Amino acid sequence: MSKMITVRDALNEAMREELQLDEKVFLIGEEVAEYNGAYKISKGLLDEFGPERIIDTPISEMGFAGMAVGASFLGQRPIVEFMSFNFSMQAIDQVINSAAKTRYMSGGQIACPIVFRGPNGSAARVGAQHSQCYASWYAHCPGLHVLAPYSPADAKGLLKAAIRSNDPIIFLEHELLYGLQGEVHGPEHCEPFKAVVEKEGTDITITAFSFVLGKALEAAKILEEKGINAEVINMRVLRPFDIESLTQSVMKTNHLLCVEEGWPVASMASEQAMLVMEHCFDYLDAPVARLCGVDVPLPYAVNLETLSLPQVDDIVQAAEKVLGKK
Amino acid sequence: MSKMITVRDALNEAMREELQLDEKVFLIGEEVAEYNGAYKISKGLLDEFGPERIIDTPISEMGFAGMAVGASFLGQRPIVEFMSFNFSMQAIDQVINSAAKTRYMSGGQIACPIVFRGPNGSAARVGAQHSQCYASWYAHCPGLHVLAPYSPADAKGLLKAAIRSNDPIIFLEHELLYGLQGEVHGPEHCEPFKAVVEKEGTDITITAFSFVLGKALEAAKILEEKGINAEVINMRVLRPFDIESLTQSVMKTNHLLCVEEGWPVASMASEQAMLVMEHCFDYLDAPVARLCGVDVPLPYAVNLETLSLPQVDDIVQAAEKVLGKK
Amino acid sequence: MIVDKKTAQKMLAKMMLIRRFEERAAAAYRDGHICGFCHLYIGQEAVVVGAQESFKSGDAVITSYRDHAHMLSCDMTPRGIMAELFGKKSGYSKGKGGSMHMFSIERGFFGGHGIVGAQVPLGTGLALALKMQKKDNIAFTYFGDGACAQGQVYESFNMANLYDLPVLYIIENNGYAMGTAARRHSGDKALYERAHAFDIESCQMDGMDVLKVQEVIAESAEYVRSKKRPFLIEAQTYRYVGHSVSDPGNYMPKEEKQQYKDNDPIGKLSSYMLENGLSSEEEIKAMDNDAKASAKDAYVFAENDDLVSEDELMTDIMEDQNV
Amino acid sequence: MIVDKKTAQKMLAKMMLIRRFEERAAAAYRDGHICGFCHLYIGQEAVVVGAQESFKSGDAVITSYRDHAHMLSCDMTPRGIMAELFGKKSGYSKGKGGSMHMFSIERGFFGGHGIVGAQVPLGTGLALALKMQKKDNIAFTYFGDGACAQGQVYESFNMANLYDLPVLYIIENNGYAMGTAARRHSGDKALYERAHAFDIESCQMDGMDVLKVQEVIAESAEYVRSKKRPFLIEAQTYRYVGHSVSDPGNYMPKEEKQQYKDNDPIGKLSSYMLENGLSSEEEIKAMDNDAKASAKDAYVFAENDDLVSEDELMTDIMEDQNV
Ligand SMILES: Cc1ncc(C[n+]2csc(CCOP(=O)(O)OP(=O)(O)O)c2C)c(N)n1
Ligand SMILES: Cc1ncc(C[n+]2csc(CCOP(=O)(O)OP(=O)(O)O)c2C)c(N)n1
Ligand SMILES: [Mg+2]
Ligand SMILES: [Mg+2]
């Protein structure tokens, strides 16, 4: 690795490189072309690749998602940008019924090489309709890969792999990570669809993905000062879930805290509790714990919003509680 | 209780009684009026209540779901029939963003007294696009009650309570249960939004909801013959989840098997594993186990379909495995 | 309206094959070989058969769940289709898809889709791909009168117009969406006029007369191919049977049904051919016997075919199980 | 076009209040009091203000996220709105909703919706409820040019036509959906014509001239009220500012913007009133000062208001927490 760039630029670079490599790749979505993307992820791509490959759409999520899926049936490789994954709810029938299920329903005949990407989860004070996390919904459904990058290296390497995959991919970005800086690999490198141990530790495993992974890493530093050596795993692949990385770590630390921005019920955290039951129950020294977004439509008021989402201190306290120190 | 009727008639009776009681109640959906419902759930209602209250719609799920939500903002009490919950994906933005979140986003000012009901999950050989179970998706989202009746008594009593509630309700029926017979209560009775212990037992708790509850009850009989006394809980309320019923039972039996028709990842079963972690971990004598639908878009072929869904024998074996007997 | 003997015979034979195939499918359903949904095309044959004459290699076809006829019109085999209906391993989807979900990349058939209206954006996307690939091809996108109530249809029209996509939209207006008569779900205005709101040219045609259909679709397909612009046709047709095999179709007035039957596409083309000396009674009879034989052959084949291996339960979900 | 002094003054005052309120909101955003999205209505004032004259008690209004002006037109208080923008407890949603999510049952305002197009079925449903309740009321349902690309809009039109619903659809065509010019998202045909495809009558109007707006909406609201039928109006208007406070709006050509500014609704009505002796320069100046004072008062009020109590985090989710 060499260059320091932002997640925003990493995503841009991934798309640019893949657009250069394969003329079947195209980008479609609202404001992706002339406006360079609502969050400027597609900056410069229209200039370089022209309007046939960088396509502005009307506000027709169900329509353009379905259209992109149709194009993929004939071998094109669309990248669909949802301006926010909240708007993917309008298109979700096409994502699940037309994209995720078609390979199976066709007995393997029809591939659907498509990436649905865009910011997922909360941003800053955008209210309940613009802040939902769709990780567990998409992870629930067979036929998809679900990725949730954290760092620029994740963003670039996973997006490149996603674009090259012949399967439909849900690629969950996070608005509050777009400015995050980090190193990235060169144009050849794709990241494997596996979790990453961001910080090794021995006392407790903390899993997190997307924006709250940053909070988990901060919390681990504070825990360190308190004499607790947490292992922090970047659960950037939510489907198929990287069970091995999870269980290996839990077998070492014997404690698990799952941090997640989304709502708690039937969440990725819930899933991890079950996976631990299935794979390494006997290694647990304490029950698996979750620290999720509060079970409420995200409020706008600053004090309530802060309370609704996992904060660094909350993570520290939750970890201490798992370890019986609180 | 007195009368023996089918789930189909129980649902019909619940709607009829509530339509009689409150003129603000109305039923809307595809084929609900002149055709008497695709599955005849609304039989006779058009004749009794007329086309102003039993309303056939075009095939416009997003539109009519949103329209019903809008009507509820002004105090009407719509019952929205999705011909299948699979089609609710087209309307899910209106269900989540407009129905579930509005009370909160309005600071408590706007109520949305609406019931979304229809068959959910598999039927017989209807293929991947018509067989998805939406239980865990809806249970994930605050602002909703999610109900999944099994028996005619559940169906009637819960639907009546749902229609009377001032909250948005997801009411998940099952096509293969429509013909199930059972007793129901009279017109006054509403069921509480709580789970029900269908069979008491001491050795293992088996939770299930909707169609597969019947399989769990059959399995319990076989287990009985094998000297295993299973407690079977009808988890008919998925949100807010009836944690108390779950934990009380697990504290007694020390073993839990969660049976579910839907896909395993981030499922209601996963949620129960986490709830046990949170509420009664120390009472477990073995890890919580799940028996879910296989993680695959439901195949049409008879042999594969059978393999994909939890069958009685699978439940028996899974229970034995939890108890270390296999 | 000029049609040569060969074309007329080809179209008649295909309509007969569809009719006999569907009758066999209905029988197989009653016999318990086919389960779940099974949507028959009986009465509507002229639409896809008239259209098939405009199909060129590399074109794409997509439709709803009422799809057996469309597959036959793409020259997919009766055996492969019937085996899929039976849920057997030689079915086009190895039995995994069933009646509503079959595909053949080789024959240009892209499903078979169970969600009303969903095939319209998909078909628009097939056209987008054809445009991107700079092909001289078009996408035939079929949908019902009931599907016209789906918003995604208008989202598609708008984009097809904006992007100049080579898509031929064909509304198969058979008068009903399940039990709902078209005027009850779409009002009094003709459906084809809705295209105009999105600047797409359109027309209506008698969908019971295959010669008329063939002519209108030839012209409009040529428009789409040469102008690289969308076009919409509303075919007025009728299904003689219920929505799916289990629907008795009691909502269809007897006289209405009889009117259409009196206008039967197969009978009509047969008469025309007889009158114009394009075929003899015996030839027509022989063609029908061939159709019956093919349908029966498909049935027997499917009956004797094996179920897909249980090992296939977890295959074909994703290509990259592990990247 | 006849308008009395009182009405003219009322409309001018309301347009001024909206303008000054929005300017204050922009300032508050820069000051860090408002966060997230904040969509201003500057330039479009004539539309809601012309419409308010047709609003009768019991009518319902619904719109998108660009909603401050609609609330003011419903006589919701500047303080309550600004407090909500600040996320404070006296806001219409106790700070839980924010800019895009405010409501007032008392004033007939049903949001404030963040999902483009979603308010159109909702507004159609308000009309359904009004019809069911046999009220003499109508539902004003506003949406943008960009929202016209949403399929649910046409699903709504179709149902409003089928069920004869008293809904007045008002397209606020301000020429852009975020950075996309209307012709790039909707083609060349006028948006109001799309209603015809669904048998709904419609018209287009100059949305910069409040007197014209008032007249057209009076007539069409009367049509909806008396005929119990939907109607659609396309207002041609313009926003002088970017899409949300953080959008510089560079895609809007300077000359285009200037053209509209030269046609400013406040300036235009002011001139008319001066010319026709309906107000003096001083009166108009005083009205504007009042508007500024109200906006400032709202700002100060909101600034001094408290945050909602943390105990409120988990309230207002459902009524029946336990049944
Ligand atoms: C989104 C959606 N809603 C409802 C259904 C159930 N459904 C299947 S077919 C059908 C009627 C469709 O009528 P039409 O489009 O006229 O096609 P036809 O069956 O007449 O060929 C309905 C309501 C569905 N499959 N998908
Ligand atoms: C379904 C959906 N897609 C995308 C967005 C993001 N978005 C918010 S406003 C907007 C533009 C809407 O334009 P228009 O309807 O013309 O209204 P205006 O902002 O001009 O008032 C977009 C794309 C959204 N909120 N909802
Ligand atoms: Mg039809
Ligand atoms: Mg606009």
Coordinates of N, CA, C and O in Angstrom, one line a residue, chain B residues 30-31 33-35 38-39 56-62 83 86-87 90 124-130 175 294-305 307-308, chain C residues 33-37 84-87 95-98 100-101 113-116 146-147 149-150 152 177-180 184-185 247 251 307-310 312-314 317:
Chain B
E30 N -56.3 -6.1 -3.5 CA -56.6 -6.7 -4.7 C -57.6 -7.8 -4.6 O -57.3 -8.7 -3.8
E31 N -58.7 -7.8 -5.3 CA -59.7 -8.9 -5.3 C -60.4 -9.1 -4.0 O -61.0 -10.2 -3.8
A33 N -63.0 -7.5 -2.9 CA -64.5 -7.3 -2.9 C -65.2 -8.3 -3.8 O -65.7 -9.3 -3.3
E34 N -65.3 -8.0 -5.1 CA -66.1 -8.8 -5.9 C -65.7 -10.3 -6.0 O -66.5 -11.1 -6.2
Y35 N -64.4 -10.5 -5.9 CA -63.9 -11.9 -5.9 C -63.9 -12.5 -4.6 O -63.6 -13.7 -4.4
A38 N -58.6 -13.4 -2.9 CA -57.9 -14.4 -3.6 C -58.0 -15.7 -2.9 O -58.1 -16.8 -3.5
Y39 N -58.0 -15.7 -1.6 CA -58.1 -16.9 -0.7 C -59.4 -16.9 0.0 O -59.6 -17.6 1.0
D56 N -61.9 -2.9 -3.9 CA -61.0 -3.6 -4.8 C -60.0 -2.6 -5.4 O -60.4 -1.5 -5.7
T57 N -58.7 -3.0 -5.4 CA -57.7 -2.0 -6.0 C -57.1 -2.6 -7.3 O -57.1 -3.8 -7.5
P58 N -56.5 -1.7 -8.0 CA -55.6 -2.1 -9.1 C -54.4 -2.8 -8.5 O -54.2 -2.7 -7.3
I59 N -53.5 -3.3 -9.3 CA -52.3 -4.0 -8.8 C -51.2 -2.9 -8.6 O -50.3 -2.7 -9.3
S60 N -51.4 -2.1 -7.5 CA -50.6 -0.9 -7.2 C -50.3 -1.0 -5.8 O -50.8 -0.1 -5.0
E61 N -49.4 -1.9 -5.4 CA -49.2 -2.1 -4.0 C -48.6 -0.8 -3.3 O -49.1 -0.4 -2.2
M62 N -47.6 -0.2 -3.9 CA -47.1 1.0 -3.3 C -48.2 2.1 -3.2 O -48.3 2.7 -2.1
M83 N -52.2 -9.5 -1.3 CA -52.6 -10.8 -1.8 C -51.5 -11.9 -1.3 O -51.9 -13.0 -1.1
N86 N -45.3 -11.3 -0.2 CA -44.3 -11.0 -1.1 C -44.4 -9.7 -1.9 O -43.5 -9.1 -2.2
F87 N -45.7 -9.4 -2.1 CA -46.0 -8.1 -2.8 C -45.8 -6.9 -1.9 O -45.8 -5.8 -2.4
Q90 N -43.1 -4.3 -2.6 CA -43.3 -3.1 -3.5 C -43.8 -1.9 -2.7 O -43.6 -0.8 -3.1
A124 N -47.9 -24.1 -1.4 CA -47.5 -25.4 -1.9 C -46.9 -25.1 -3.3 O -47.7 -24.8 -4.3
R125 N -45.6 -25.2 -3.5 CA -45.0 -25.2 -4.8 C -45.2 -23.9 -5.6 O -45.5 -24.0 -6.8
V126 N -45.1 -22.8 -5.0 CA -45.3 -21.6 -5.7 C -44.0 -20.9 -6.1 O -44.1 -19.8 -6.7
G127 N -42.9 -21.5 -5.8 CA -41.6 -21.0 -6.3 C -41.1 -19.8 -5.4 O -41.7 -19.3 -4.5
A128 N -39.9 -19.4 -5.8 CA -39.1 -18.5 -5.0 C -39.7 -17.1 -4.8 O -39.6 -16.5 -3.7
Q129 N -40.3 -16.6 -5.8 CA -40.8 -15.2 -5.7 C -42.1 -15.1 -4.9 O -42.5 -14.0 -4.5
H130 N -42.8 -16.2 -4.6 CA -44.0 -16.2 -3.9 C -44.0 -16.9 -2.5 O -45.0 -17.3 -2.0
E175 N -50.9 -19.4 4.0 CA -51.9 -20.0 3.1 C -52.2 -21.4 3.6 O -53.3 -21.8 3.5
V294 N -34.1 -23.6 4.7 CA -32.7 -23.7 4.2 C -32.4 -22.3 3.5 O -33.3 -21.7 2.9
D295 N -31.2 -21.9 3.5 CA -30.7 -20.6 3.1 C -30.7 -20.6 1.5 O -29.6 -20.4 0.9
V296 N -31.8 -20.6 0.9 CA -31.9 -20.8 -0.5 C -33.3 -20.2 -1.0 O -34.2 -20.3 -0.3
P297 N -33.3 -19.6 -2.2 CA -34.6 -19.2 -2.7 C -35.5 -20.4 -2.9 O -35.0 -21.4 -3.4
L298 N -36.7 -20.4 -2.4 CA -37.4 -21.7 -2.4 C -37.6 -22.3 -3.7 O -38.2 -21.7 -4.6
P299 N -37.1 -23.6 -3.9 CA -37.2 -24.2 -5.2 C -38.6 -24.8 -5.4 O -39.4 -25.0 -4.5
Y300 N -38.9 -24.9 -6.7 CA -40.3 -25.5 -7.1 C -40.3 -27.0 -7.0 O -41.4 -27.5 -6.6
A301 N -39.3 -27.7 -7.4 CA -39.3 -29.1 -7.4 C -39.7 -29.7 -6.1 O -39.2 -29.3 -5.0
V302 N -40.6 -30.7 -6.1 CA -41.2 -31.2 -4.9 C -40.1 -31.7 -3.9 O -40.2 -31.5 -2.7
N303 N -39.1 -32.4 -4.4 CA -38.1 -33.0 -3.5 C -37.3 -31.9 -2.9 O -37.1 -31.9 -1.7
L304 N -36.9 -30.9 -3.7 CA -36.1 -29.8 -3.1 C -36.9 -28.9 -2.2 O -36.4 -28.5 -1.2
E305 N -38.2 -28.7 -2.6 CA -39.0 -27.9 -1.7 C -39.1 -28.5 -0.3 O -39.0 -27.8 0.7
L307 N -37.1 -30.5 1.1 CA -35.8 -30.4 1.8 C -35.6 -29.0 2.4 O -34.8 -28.8 3.3
S308 N -36.2 -28.0 1.7 CA -35.9 -26.6 2.1 C -36.6 -26.2 3.4 O -36.2 -25.2 3.9
Chain C
H33 N -49.5 -33.7 -11.5 CA -48.0 -33.5 -11.9 C -47.5 -32.1 -11.8 O -46.3 -31.9 -11.6
I34 N -48.4 -31.2 -12.0 CA -48.0 -29.8 -11.9 C -48.7 -29.2 -10.6 O -49.9 -29.5 -10.4
C35 N -48.0 -28.4 -9.9 CA -48.6 -27.8 -8.7 C -48.3 -26.3 -8.6 O -47.6 -25.8 -9.5
G36 N -48.9 -25.7 -7.6 CA -48.8 -24.3 -7.5 C -49.5 -23.5 -8.5 O -50.7 -23.9 -8.9
F37 N -48.9 -22.5 -9.1 CA -49.6 -21.7 -10.1 C -49.4 -22.3 -11.5 O -48.3 -22.9 -11.8
E84 N -40.1 -28.7 -16.8 CA -40.0 -27.6 -15.7 C -41.4 -27.5 -15.0 O -41.4 -27.4 -13.8
L85 N -42.5 -27.6 -15.7 CA -43.8 -27.5 -15.1 C -43.9 -28.7 -14.1 O -44.6 -28.6 -13.1
F86 N -43.3 -29.8 -14.5 CA -43.4 -31.0 -13.6 C -42.4 -31.0 -12.5 O -42.4 -31.8 -11.6
G87 N -41.5 -30.0 -12.5 CA -40.4 -29.9 -11.5 C -39.4 -30.9 -11.7 O -38.8 -31.5 -10.7
G95 N -36.1 -27.7 -12.8 CA -37.1 -27.9 -11.8 C -37.1 -26.9 -10.7 O -38.0 -26.9 -9.8
K96 N -36.1 -26.0 -10.6 CA -36.0 -25.1 -9.5 C -36.9 -23.9 -9.7 O -37.2 -23.2 -8.7
G97 N -37.3 -23.6 -10.9 CA -38.1 -22.4 -11.2 C -39.6 -22.7 -11.2 O -40.4 -22.0 -10.5
G98 N -40.0 -23.6 -12.0 CA -41.5 -23.9 -12.1 C -42.1 -23.0 -13.2 O -41.3 -22.3 -13.9
M100 N -43.5 -20.3 -13.6 CA -43.3 -18.8 -13.7 C -41.9 -18.4 -14.0 O -41.7 -17.2 -14.2
H101 N -41.0 -19.4 -13.8 CA -39.6 -18.9 -13.9 C -38.7 -19.8 -14.8 O -38.1 -20.8 -14.3
H113 N -41.6 -14.1 -15.1 CA -41.4 -13.4 -13.8 C -42.7 -13.3 -13.1 O -43.8 -13.0 -13.7
G114 N -42.7 -13.6 -11.8 CA -43.9 -13.8 -11.0 C -44.5 -12.5 -10.4 O -45.6 -12.6 -9.9
I115 N -43.7 -11.5 -10.4 CA -44.2 -10.2 -9.8 C -44.8 -9.3 -10.9 O -44.1 -8.9 -11.8
V116 N -46.1 -9.1 -10.8 CA -46.7 -8.3 -11.8 C -46.0 -7.0 -12.1 O -45.8 -6.2 -11.1
G146 N -53.6 -5.7 -16.3 CA -53.5 -5.5 -14.9 C -52.1 -4.8 -14.5 O -52.1 -4.0 -13.6
A147 N -51.1 -5.2 -15.2 CA -49.8 -4.7 -14.9 C -49.7 -3.2 -15.2 O -48.8 -2.5 -14.7
A149 N -51.3 -1.0 -14.0 CA -51.5 -0.3 -12.8 C -50.3 -0.2 -11.9 O -50.3 0.5 -10.9
Q150 N -49.2 -0.8 -12.4 CA -47.9 -0.7 -11.7 C -47.1 0.5 -12.0 O -46.8 0.7 -13.2
Q152 N -44.1 1.1 -11.8 CA -42.8 0.9 -12.4 C -42.9 0.8 -13.9 O -41.9 1.0 -14.6
A177 N -57.6 -8.7 -14.9 CA -56.4 -8.9 -14.0 C -57.1 -9.8 -13.0 O -57.9 -9.3 -12.2
M178 N -56.7 -11.1 -13.0 CA -57.5 -12.0 -12.1 C -59.0 -11.8 -12.3 O -59.4 -11.9 -13.5
G179 N -59.7 -11.5 -11.2 CA -61.1 -11.3 -11.4 C -61.6 -9.9 -11.7 O -62.8 -9.6 -11.7
T180 N -60.6 -9.0 -11.9 CA -61.0 -7.6 -12.0 C -61.0 -7.2 -13.5 O -59.9 -7.2 -14.2
R184 N -62.5 -1.8 -14.4 CA -62.5 -1.6 -13.0 C -61.1 -1.3 -12.4 O -60.9 -0.8 -11.3
H185 N -60.0 -1.7 -13.1 CA -58.7 -1.4 -12.6 C -58.0 -0.3 -13.3 O -57.0 0.3 -12.8
D247 N -58.6 -21.3 -10.9 CA -59.6 -20.2 -11.0 C -60.7 -20.6 -12.0 O -60.4 -20.7 -13.2
Y251 N -66.3 -14.9 -13.2 CA -66.6 -13.5 -13.4 C -66.6 -13.1 -14.9 O -67.0 -12.0 -15.2
L307 N -36.5 -36.4 -11.1 CA -36.3 -35.2 -10.2 C -34.9 -34.8 -10.2 O -34.0 -35.7 -10.4
V308 N -34.6 -33.6 -10.0 CA -33.2 -33.1 -9.9 C -32.6 -33.8 -8.6 O -33.3 -34.0 -7.7
S309 N -31.3 -34.0 -8.7 CA -30.7 -34.6 -7.5 C -30.8 -33.7 -6.3 O -30.7 -32.5 -6.4
E310 N -30.9 -34.3 -5.2 CA -31.0 -33.5 -3.9 C -29.7 -32.7 -3.7 O -29.7 -31.7 -2.9
E312 N -28.4 -30.9 -5.6 CA -28.6 -29.6 -6.3 C -29.3 -28.5 -5.4 O -29.4 -27.4 -5.9
L313 N -29.7 -28.9 -4.2 CA -30.4 -28.0 -3.4 C -29.7 -26.7 -3.2 O -30.2 -25.6 -3.4
M314 N -28.4 -26.8 -3.0 CA -27.6 -25.6 -2.6 C -26.7 -25.1 -3.7 O -25.8 -24.3 -3.5
I317 N -26.9 -20.8 -6.4 CA -27.3 -19.7 -5.6 C -26.4 -18.5 -5.9 O -26.9 -17.4 -6.2

